[in-house]
XYZ file of C-alpha atoms in Angstrom:
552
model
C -14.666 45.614 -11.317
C -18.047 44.413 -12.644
C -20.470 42.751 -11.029
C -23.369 40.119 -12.612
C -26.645 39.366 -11.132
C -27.043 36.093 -10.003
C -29.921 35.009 -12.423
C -28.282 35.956 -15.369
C -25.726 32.588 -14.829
C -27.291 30.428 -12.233
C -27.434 27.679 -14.777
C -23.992 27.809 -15.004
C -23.180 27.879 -11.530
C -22.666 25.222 -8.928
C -19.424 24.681 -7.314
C -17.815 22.700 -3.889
C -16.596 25.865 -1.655
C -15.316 23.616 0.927
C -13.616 20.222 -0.169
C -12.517 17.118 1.715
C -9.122 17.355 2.304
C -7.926 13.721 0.688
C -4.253 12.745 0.488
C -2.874 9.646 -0.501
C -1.880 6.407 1.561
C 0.839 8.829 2.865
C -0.892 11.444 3.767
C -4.243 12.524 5.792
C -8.150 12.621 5.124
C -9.309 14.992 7.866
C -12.328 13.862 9.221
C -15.616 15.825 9.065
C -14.738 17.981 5.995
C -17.022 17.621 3.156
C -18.291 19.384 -0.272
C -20.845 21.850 0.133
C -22.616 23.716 -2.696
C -22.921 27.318 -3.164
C -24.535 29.274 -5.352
C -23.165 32.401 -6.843
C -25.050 35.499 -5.460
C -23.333 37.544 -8.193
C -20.735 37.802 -10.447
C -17.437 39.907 -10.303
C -15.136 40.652 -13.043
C -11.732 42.213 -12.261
C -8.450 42.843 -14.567
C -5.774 41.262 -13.914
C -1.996 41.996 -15.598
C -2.630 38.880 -17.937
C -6.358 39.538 -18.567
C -9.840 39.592 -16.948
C -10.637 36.785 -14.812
C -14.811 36.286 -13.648
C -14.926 35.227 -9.982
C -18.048 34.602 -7.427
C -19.323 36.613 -4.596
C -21.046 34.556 -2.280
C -21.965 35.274 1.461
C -20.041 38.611 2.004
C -16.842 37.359 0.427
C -15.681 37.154 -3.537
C -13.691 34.092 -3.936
C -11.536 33.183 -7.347
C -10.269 30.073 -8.028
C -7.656 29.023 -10.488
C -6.342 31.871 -11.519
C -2.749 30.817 -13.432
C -0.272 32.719 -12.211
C 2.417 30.919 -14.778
C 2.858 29.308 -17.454
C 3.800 25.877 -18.795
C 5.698 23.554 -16.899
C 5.239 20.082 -18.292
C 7.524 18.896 -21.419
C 10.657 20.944 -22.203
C 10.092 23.111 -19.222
C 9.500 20.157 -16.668
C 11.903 21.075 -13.818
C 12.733 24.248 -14.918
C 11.411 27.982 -14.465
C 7.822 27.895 -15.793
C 7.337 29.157 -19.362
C 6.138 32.907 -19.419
C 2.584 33.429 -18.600
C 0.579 34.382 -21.575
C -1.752 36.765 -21.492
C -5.639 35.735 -22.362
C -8.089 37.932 -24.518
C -11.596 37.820 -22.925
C -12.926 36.490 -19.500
C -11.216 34.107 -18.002
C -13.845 32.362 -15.541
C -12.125 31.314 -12.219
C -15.192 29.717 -10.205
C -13.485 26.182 -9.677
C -10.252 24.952 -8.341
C -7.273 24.408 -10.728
C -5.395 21.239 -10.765
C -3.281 20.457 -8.116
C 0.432 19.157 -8.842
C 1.081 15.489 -9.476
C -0.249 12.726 -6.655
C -3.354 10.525 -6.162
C -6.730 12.025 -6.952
C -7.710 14.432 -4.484
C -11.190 14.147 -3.956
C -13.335 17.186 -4.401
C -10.557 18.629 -6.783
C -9.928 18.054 -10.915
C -7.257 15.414 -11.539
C -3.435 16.818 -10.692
C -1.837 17.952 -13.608
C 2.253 18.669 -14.077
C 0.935 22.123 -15.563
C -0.433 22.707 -11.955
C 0.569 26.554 -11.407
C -2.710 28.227 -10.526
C -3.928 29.979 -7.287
C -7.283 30.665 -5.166
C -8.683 34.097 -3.936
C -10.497 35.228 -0.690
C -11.634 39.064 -0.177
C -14.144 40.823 1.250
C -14.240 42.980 -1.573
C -12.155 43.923 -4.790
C -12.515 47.426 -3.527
C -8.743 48.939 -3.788
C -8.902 48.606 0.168
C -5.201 47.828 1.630
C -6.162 45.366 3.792
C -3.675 42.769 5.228
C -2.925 39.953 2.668
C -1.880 36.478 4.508
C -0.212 33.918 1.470
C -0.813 30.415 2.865
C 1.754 27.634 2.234
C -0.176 24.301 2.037
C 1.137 20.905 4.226
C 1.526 17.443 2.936
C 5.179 17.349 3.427
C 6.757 18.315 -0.221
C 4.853 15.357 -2.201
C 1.200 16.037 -1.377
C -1.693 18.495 -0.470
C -3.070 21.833 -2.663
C -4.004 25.004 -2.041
C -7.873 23.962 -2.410
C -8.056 21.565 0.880
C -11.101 22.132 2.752
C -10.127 22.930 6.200
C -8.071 25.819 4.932
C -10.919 27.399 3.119
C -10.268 31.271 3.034
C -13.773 32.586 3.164
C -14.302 32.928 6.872
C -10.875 34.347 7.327
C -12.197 36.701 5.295
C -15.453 37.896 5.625
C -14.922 37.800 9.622
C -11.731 39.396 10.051
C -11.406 41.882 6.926
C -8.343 40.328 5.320
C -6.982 38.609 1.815
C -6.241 35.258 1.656
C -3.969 33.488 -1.303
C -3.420 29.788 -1.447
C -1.159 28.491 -4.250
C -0.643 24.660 -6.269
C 2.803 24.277 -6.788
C 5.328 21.914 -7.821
C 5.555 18.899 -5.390
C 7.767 15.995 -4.935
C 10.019 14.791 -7.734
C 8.588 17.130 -10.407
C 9.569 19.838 -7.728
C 12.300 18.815 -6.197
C 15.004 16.899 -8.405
C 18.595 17.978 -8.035
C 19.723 18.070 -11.749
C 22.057 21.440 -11.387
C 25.452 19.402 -11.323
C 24.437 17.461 -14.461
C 21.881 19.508 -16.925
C 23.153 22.609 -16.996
C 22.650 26.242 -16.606
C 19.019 26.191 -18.515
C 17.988 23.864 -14.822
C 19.994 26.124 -11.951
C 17.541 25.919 -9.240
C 15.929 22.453 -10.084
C 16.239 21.710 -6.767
C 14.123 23.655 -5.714
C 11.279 24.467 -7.787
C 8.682 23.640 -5.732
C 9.368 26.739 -3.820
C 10.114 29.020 -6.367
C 6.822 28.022 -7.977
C 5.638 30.008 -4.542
C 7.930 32.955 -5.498
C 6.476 32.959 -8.652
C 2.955 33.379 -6.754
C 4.239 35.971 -4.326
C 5.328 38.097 -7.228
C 1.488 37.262 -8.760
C 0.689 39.188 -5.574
C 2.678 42.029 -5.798
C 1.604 42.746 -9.183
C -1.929 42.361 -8.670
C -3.449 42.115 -5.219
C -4.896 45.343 -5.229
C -6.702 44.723 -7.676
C -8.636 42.031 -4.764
C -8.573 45.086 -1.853
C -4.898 43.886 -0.402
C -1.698 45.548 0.209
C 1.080 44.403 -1.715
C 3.307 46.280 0.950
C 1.697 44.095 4.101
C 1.905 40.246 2.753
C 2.150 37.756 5.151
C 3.261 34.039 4.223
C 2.925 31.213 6.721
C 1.941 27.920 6.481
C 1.788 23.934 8.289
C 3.829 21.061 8.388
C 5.086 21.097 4.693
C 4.086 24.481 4.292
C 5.917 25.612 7.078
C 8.870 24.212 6.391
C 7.843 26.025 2.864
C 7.560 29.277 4.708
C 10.905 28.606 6.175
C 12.776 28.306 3.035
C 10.555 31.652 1.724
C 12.155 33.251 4.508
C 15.926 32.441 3.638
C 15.497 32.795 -0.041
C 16.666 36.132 -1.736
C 14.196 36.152 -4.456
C 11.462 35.626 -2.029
C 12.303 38.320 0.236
C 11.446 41.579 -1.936
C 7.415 40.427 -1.796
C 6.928 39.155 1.988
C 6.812 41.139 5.072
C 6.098 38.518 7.799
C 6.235 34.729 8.366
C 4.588 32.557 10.758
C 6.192 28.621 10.666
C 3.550 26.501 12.272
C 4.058 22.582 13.270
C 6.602 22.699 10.654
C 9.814 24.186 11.464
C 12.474 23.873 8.539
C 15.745 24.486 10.203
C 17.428 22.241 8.138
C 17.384 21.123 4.018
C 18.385 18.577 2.338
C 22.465 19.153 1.172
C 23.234 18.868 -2.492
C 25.697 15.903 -1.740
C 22.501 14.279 -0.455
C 20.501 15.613 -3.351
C 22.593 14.664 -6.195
C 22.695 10.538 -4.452
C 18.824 11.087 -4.506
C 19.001 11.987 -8.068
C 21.625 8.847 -9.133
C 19.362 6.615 -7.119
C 16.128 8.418 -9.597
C 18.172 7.595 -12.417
C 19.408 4.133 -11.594
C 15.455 3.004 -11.217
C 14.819 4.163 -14.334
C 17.675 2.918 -16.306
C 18.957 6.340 -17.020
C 22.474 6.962 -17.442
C 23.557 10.420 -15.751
C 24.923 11.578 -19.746
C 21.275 10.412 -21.157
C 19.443 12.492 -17.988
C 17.167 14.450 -20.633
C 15.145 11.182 -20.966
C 13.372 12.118 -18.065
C 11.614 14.706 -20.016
C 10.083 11.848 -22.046
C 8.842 9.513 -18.835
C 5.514 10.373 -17.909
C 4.461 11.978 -14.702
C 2.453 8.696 -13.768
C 5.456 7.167 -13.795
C 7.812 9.707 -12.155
C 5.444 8.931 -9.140
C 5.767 5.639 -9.336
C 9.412 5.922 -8.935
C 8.605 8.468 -5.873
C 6.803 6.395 -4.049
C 9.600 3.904 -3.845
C 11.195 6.745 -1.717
C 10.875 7.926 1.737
C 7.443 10.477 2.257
C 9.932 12.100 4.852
C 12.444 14.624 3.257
C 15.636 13.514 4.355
C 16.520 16.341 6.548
C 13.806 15.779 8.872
C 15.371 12.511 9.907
C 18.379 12.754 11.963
C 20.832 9.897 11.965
C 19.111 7.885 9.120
C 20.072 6.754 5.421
C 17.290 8.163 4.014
C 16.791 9.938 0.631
C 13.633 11.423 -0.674
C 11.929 14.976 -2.358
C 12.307 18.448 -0.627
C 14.243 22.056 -1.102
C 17.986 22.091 -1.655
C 20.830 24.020 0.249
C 22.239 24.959 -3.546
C 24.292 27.983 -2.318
C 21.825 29.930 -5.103
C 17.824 29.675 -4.593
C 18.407 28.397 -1.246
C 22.384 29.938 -0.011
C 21.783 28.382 3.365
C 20.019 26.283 5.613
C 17.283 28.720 6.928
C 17.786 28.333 10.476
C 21.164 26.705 11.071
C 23.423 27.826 12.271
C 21.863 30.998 13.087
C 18.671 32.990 11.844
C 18.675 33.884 8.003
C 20.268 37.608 7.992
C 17.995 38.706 5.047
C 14.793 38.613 7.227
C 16.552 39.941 9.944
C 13.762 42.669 10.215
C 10.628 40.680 9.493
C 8.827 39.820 12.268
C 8.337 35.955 12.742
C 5.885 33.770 14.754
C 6.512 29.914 15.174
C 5.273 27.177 17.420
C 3.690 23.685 17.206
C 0.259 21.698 18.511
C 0.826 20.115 22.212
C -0.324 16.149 20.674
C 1.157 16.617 17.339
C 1.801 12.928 17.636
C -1.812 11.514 17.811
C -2.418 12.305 14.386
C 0.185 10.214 12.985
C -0.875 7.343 15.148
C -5.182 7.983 13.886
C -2.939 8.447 9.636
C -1.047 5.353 10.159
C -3.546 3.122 12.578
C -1.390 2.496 15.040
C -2.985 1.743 18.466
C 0.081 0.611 20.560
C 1.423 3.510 21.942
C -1.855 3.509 24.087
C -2.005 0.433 26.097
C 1.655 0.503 27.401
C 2.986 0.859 30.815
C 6.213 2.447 31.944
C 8.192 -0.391 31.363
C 6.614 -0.849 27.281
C 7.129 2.781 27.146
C 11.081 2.074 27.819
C 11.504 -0.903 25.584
C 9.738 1.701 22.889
C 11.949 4.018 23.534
C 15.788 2.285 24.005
C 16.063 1.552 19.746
C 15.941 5.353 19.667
C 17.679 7.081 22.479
C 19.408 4.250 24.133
C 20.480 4.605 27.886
C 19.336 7.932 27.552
C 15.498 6.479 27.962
C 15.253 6.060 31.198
C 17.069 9.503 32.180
C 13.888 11.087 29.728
C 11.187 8.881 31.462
C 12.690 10.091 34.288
C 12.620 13.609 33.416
C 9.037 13.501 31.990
C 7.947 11.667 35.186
C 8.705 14.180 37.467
C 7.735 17.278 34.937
C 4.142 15.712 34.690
C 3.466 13.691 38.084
C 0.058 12.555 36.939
C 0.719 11.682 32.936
C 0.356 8.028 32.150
C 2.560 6.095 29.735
C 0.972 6.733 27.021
C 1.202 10.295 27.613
C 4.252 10.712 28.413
C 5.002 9.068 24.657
C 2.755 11.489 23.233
C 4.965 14.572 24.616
C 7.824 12.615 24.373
C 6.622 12.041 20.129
C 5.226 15.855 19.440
C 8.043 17.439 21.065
C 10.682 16.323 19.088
C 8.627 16.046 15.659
C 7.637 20.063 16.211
C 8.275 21.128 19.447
C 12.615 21.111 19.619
C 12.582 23.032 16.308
C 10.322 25.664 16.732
C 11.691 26.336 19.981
C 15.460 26.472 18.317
C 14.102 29.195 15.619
C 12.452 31.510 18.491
C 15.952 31.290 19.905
C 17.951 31.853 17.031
C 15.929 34.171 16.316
C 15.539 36.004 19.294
C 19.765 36.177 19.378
C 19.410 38.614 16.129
C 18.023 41.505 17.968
C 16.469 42.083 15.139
C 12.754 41.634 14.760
C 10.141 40.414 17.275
C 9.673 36.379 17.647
C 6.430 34.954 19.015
C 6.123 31.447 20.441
C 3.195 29.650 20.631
C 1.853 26.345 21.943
C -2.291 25.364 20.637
C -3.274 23.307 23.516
C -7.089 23.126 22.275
C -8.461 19.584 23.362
C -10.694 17.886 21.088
C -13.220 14.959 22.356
C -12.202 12.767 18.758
C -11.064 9.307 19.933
C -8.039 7.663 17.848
C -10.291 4.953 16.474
C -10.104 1.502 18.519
C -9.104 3.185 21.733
C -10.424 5.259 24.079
C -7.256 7.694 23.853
C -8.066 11.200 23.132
C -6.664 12.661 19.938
C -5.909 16.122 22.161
C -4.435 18.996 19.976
C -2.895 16.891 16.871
C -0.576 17.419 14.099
C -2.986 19.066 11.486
C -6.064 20.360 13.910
C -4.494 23.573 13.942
C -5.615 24.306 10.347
C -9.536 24.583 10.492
C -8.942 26.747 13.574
C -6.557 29.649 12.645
C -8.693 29.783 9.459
C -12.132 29.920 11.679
C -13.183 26.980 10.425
C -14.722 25.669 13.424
C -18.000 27.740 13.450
C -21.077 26.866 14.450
C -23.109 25.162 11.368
C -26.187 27.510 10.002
C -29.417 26.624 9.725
C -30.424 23.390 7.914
C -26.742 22.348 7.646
C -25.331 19.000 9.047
C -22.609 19.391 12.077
C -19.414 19.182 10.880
C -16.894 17.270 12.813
C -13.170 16.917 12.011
C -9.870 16.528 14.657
C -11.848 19.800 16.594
C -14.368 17.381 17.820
C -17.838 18.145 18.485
C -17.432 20.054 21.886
C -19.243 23.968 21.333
C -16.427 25.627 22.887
C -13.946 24.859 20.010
C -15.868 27.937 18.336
C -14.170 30.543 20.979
C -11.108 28.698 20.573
C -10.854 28.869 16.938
C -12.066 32.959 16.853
C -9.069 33.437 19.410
C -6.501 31.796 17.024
C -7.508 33.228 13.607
C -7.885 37.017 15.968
C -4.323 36.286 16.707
C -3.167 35.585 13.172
C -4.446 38.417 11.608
C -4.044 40.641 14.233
C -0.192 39.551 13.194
C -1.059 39.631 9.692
C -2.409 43.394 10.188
C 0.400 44.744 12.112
C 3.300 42.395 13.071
C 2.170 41.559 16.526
C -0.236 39.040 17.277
C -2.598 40.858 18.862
C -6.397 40.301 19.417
C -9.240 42.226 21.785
C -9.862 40.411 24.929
C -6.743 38.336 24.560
C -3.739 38.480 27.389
C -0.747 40.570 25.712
C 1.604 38.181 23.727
C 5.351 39.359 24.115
C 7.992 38.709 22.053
C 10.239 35.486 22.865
C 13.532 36.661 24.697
C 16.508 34.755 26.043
C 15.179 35.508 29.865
C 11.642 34.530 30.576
C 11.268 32.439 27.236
C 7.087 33.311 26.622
C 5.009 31.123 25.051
C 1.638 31.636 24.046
C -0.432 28.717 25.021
C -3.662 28.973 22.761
C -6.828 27.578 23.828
C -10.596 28.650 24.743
C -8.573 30.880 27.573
C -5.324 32.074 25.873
C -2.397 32.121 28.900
C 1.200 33.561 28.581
C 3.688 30.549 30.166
C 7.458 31.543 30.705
C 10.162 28.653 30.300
C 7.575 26.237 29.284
C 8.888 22.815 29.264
C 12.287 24.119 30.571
C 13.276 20.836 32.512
C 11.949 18.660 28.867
C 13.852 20.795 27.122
C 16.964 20.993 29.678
C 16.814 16.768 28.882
C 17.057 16.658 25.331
C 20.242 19.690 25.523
C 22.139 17.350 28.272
C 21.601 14.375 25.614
C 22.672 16.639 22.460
C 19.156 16.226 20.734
C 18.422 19.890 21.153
């Protein structure tokens, strides 16, 4: 490793270590988050195993961004295995973000690219310490996000808990996803699902080269929200993941179901058929440019069509292939080949608020019980009132709109994370942990007077101890977390508990309640807030509902 003095490049240097996170009209801007400027305090230099890449140390942490960690993927290779990394003569300076894969502009970031394969890197110090590496998975469902969104900056996980932090771009969407195995041959096995093995490619990166950054290649932990934990998910079921992974955590994502390749293959015909492509001719796709490959995505569901039960719906996301993916990683049982990695999975207790602030939609919050049954009846039928019912008595003082809110973040997050701690659990193998964030933010959903609570997405800016107070001269930041002091404690008891996991396989922090592992008898959930709390058989007569009506 060699480090450079400041002054020697400070006319070269200026760079946005925290970016808004921006997705497109189906995604999510979080609030508050915005570009801040830091200047390089020095310069670090490190060898990697395809050349020397030039990084920043800044604040007590050296950060590289960009780093490729394969090669082409745009024209003959597009959805294939990436071409062979080549290896670079010189430095290679990796000081800003590389491009994320193909959506809208993300602002803060360079313009997505096809050739989007590059990763970011948090230390304390490139020191040949072994500390704890945690591999992030980023959300955005399959068609949108990056490894370089703000909230999930790496550098306080870092500098304040002594870890390594790795966030990959990756293949998204129709450029990641495409079924073409039944039709293209044996050169595109696996197109199904190159979105993830882009993020096998990364965790072999890793392996070869992490302690080169101060991590242990031996103690790599992948986890991940929403999209990246049903990422993480597949990661955990996939055989050529499994050699470079030693942990998982599945948050407000839980993938216990893909998309089939009967399903796949229609999605692919239906790709074809809007493009005038007959199935013989399907190598003209590798002449249609990416803009308009997303054009033809967006006429497609945003919501992979496994998440959606009951529903004719086709869209972009990893496929059951019997290969890359040989089963569906948590149905009907707990993938064998992580058996004996330990696991930790839960959700936020309003995921639903955030889709209602994404989409601006005010009119869950002005119903009473009897608008909260007319909602409800296209969906579950007779069986509404018997869940009003059930939800009524389970929380005497919620209002309507509450009771929608549970109703809505349970069964988005809550009914699948609590079926992998089970299924789980029933393998003897490995500890589970079960969690619930419960943190309450002051944010309104704009136009009401509703709360947003703990929802979808919040999570992220906390378990990366992003919610710190701002130093001197700085503007507050405010994003989902609110503006309330005490989200500080919260968010230092989350990241303690994650990398306390990271470290050792139990999520353990000091001056935190013990967290045991989920079991078939008490059921323990970890309910995470500015006061952490063990609950047993949380939301056993909610859940006890949804069994007797074969949802769960």
């Amino acid at each position: 490793m060699k480090s450079l003095n400041r002054r020697q490049f400070v006319t070269r240097m200026s760079l946005s270590a925290v970016a808004a996170a921006t997705f497109s009209k189906t995604g999510y801007s979080a609030p508050g988050y915005f570009a801040r400027t830091k200047m390089a305090e020095e310069f670090v230099d490190i060898e990697t195993s395809y050349g020397k890449i030039r990084g920043i140390r800044t604040e007590g942490v050296n950060i590289f961004k960009g780093i490729p960690y394969g090669g082409r993927i745009s024209g003959d290779r597009r959805f294939r295995r990436p071409a062979p990394l080549e290896p670079w003569a010189g430095v290679k300076e990796t000081i800003q973000l590389g491009a994320p894969a193909i959506q809208s502009p993300r602002r803060g970031e360079p313009d997505p690219s096809e050739d989007c394969l590059f990763l970011n890197v948090w230390t304390p110090a490139n020191d040949n310490k072994k500390r704890p590496v945690m591999f992030y998975n980023h959300g955005g469902g399959y068609v949108i996000g990056s490894g370089g969104s703000g909230g999930q900056d790496g550098a306080n996980l870092a500098r304040n808990f002594d870890v390594v932090v790795v966030e990959t771009n990756h293949r998204l969407g129709l450029l990641g996803f495409l079924y073409l195995d039944e039709i293209a041959g044996s050169d595109y096995a696996g197109s199904g699902n190159m979105g993830v093995l882009d993020i096998t490619e990364g965790l072999k990166w890793v392996n070869k080269n992490i302690v080169e950054f101060g991590g242990d290649p031996n103690n790599v932990m992948i986890w991940g929200e929403s999209g990246g934990g049903a990422k993480t998910s597949c990661l955990y079921a996939m055989p050529e993941a499994s050699p470079f992974f030693n942990k998982a955590s599945i948050e407000s994502g839980p993938g216990v179901r893909m998309t089939a390749r009967e399903t796949a293959a229609e999605t692919t015909a239906k790709v074809l058929k809007e493009l005038n492509i007959s199935p013989k001719d399907w190598r003209k796709l590798l002449d249609v440019s990416a803009v308009d490959l997303l054009t033809v995505q967006s006429k497609f569901s945003f919501v992979a069509p496994h998440l959606e039960k009951n529903k004719p719906m086709f869209g972009f996301g990893p496929v059951v292939d019997g290969i890359v993916l040989p089963n569906h990683p948590f149905d009907p049982t707990a993938p064998n080949i992580s058996r004996d990695k330990p696991l930790m999975t839960g959700w936020n207790e309003d995921e639903y608020t955030f889709f209602a602030w994404e989409r601006k939609d005010t009119s869950a919050f002005t119903m009473d019980f009897a608008g909260l049954q007319t909602r409800l009846e296209p969906q579950y039928g007779a069986d509404a009132k018997k869940i009003i019912e059930t939800y009524r008595k389970s929380r005497p003082n919620a209002s309507a709109p509450d009771i929608f809110v549970a109703i809505s973040s349970i069964t988005m997050m809550g009914l699948g994370s609590i079926d992998i701690a089970e299924k789980k659990a029933k393998q003897n193998g490995a500890p589970v942990y079960l969690y619930n964030f419960g943190y309450k933010s002051d944010m309104k959903i704009p136009g009401t007077d509703y709360p947003m609570g703990t929802p979808h997405a919040m999570d992220i800016s906390f378990k990366f101890n992003n919610e710190v107070p701002p130093k001197a001269g700085e503007p507050p930041r405010m994003g989902f977390g609110g503006s309330k002091p005490d989200r500080f404690i919260a968010s230092h008891n989350m990241a303690a508990l994650w990398t306390g996991f990271a470290r050792t396989g139990k999520p353990t922090a000091e001056n935190l309640p013990a967290w045991p592992a989920y079991n078939l008898k008490d059921r323990p959930t970890m309910r995470i807030d500015t006061k952490c709390e063990v609950i047993n058989d949380r939301f056993s007569e909610e859940v006890d509902v949804w069994k007797s009506i074969g949802k769960f």
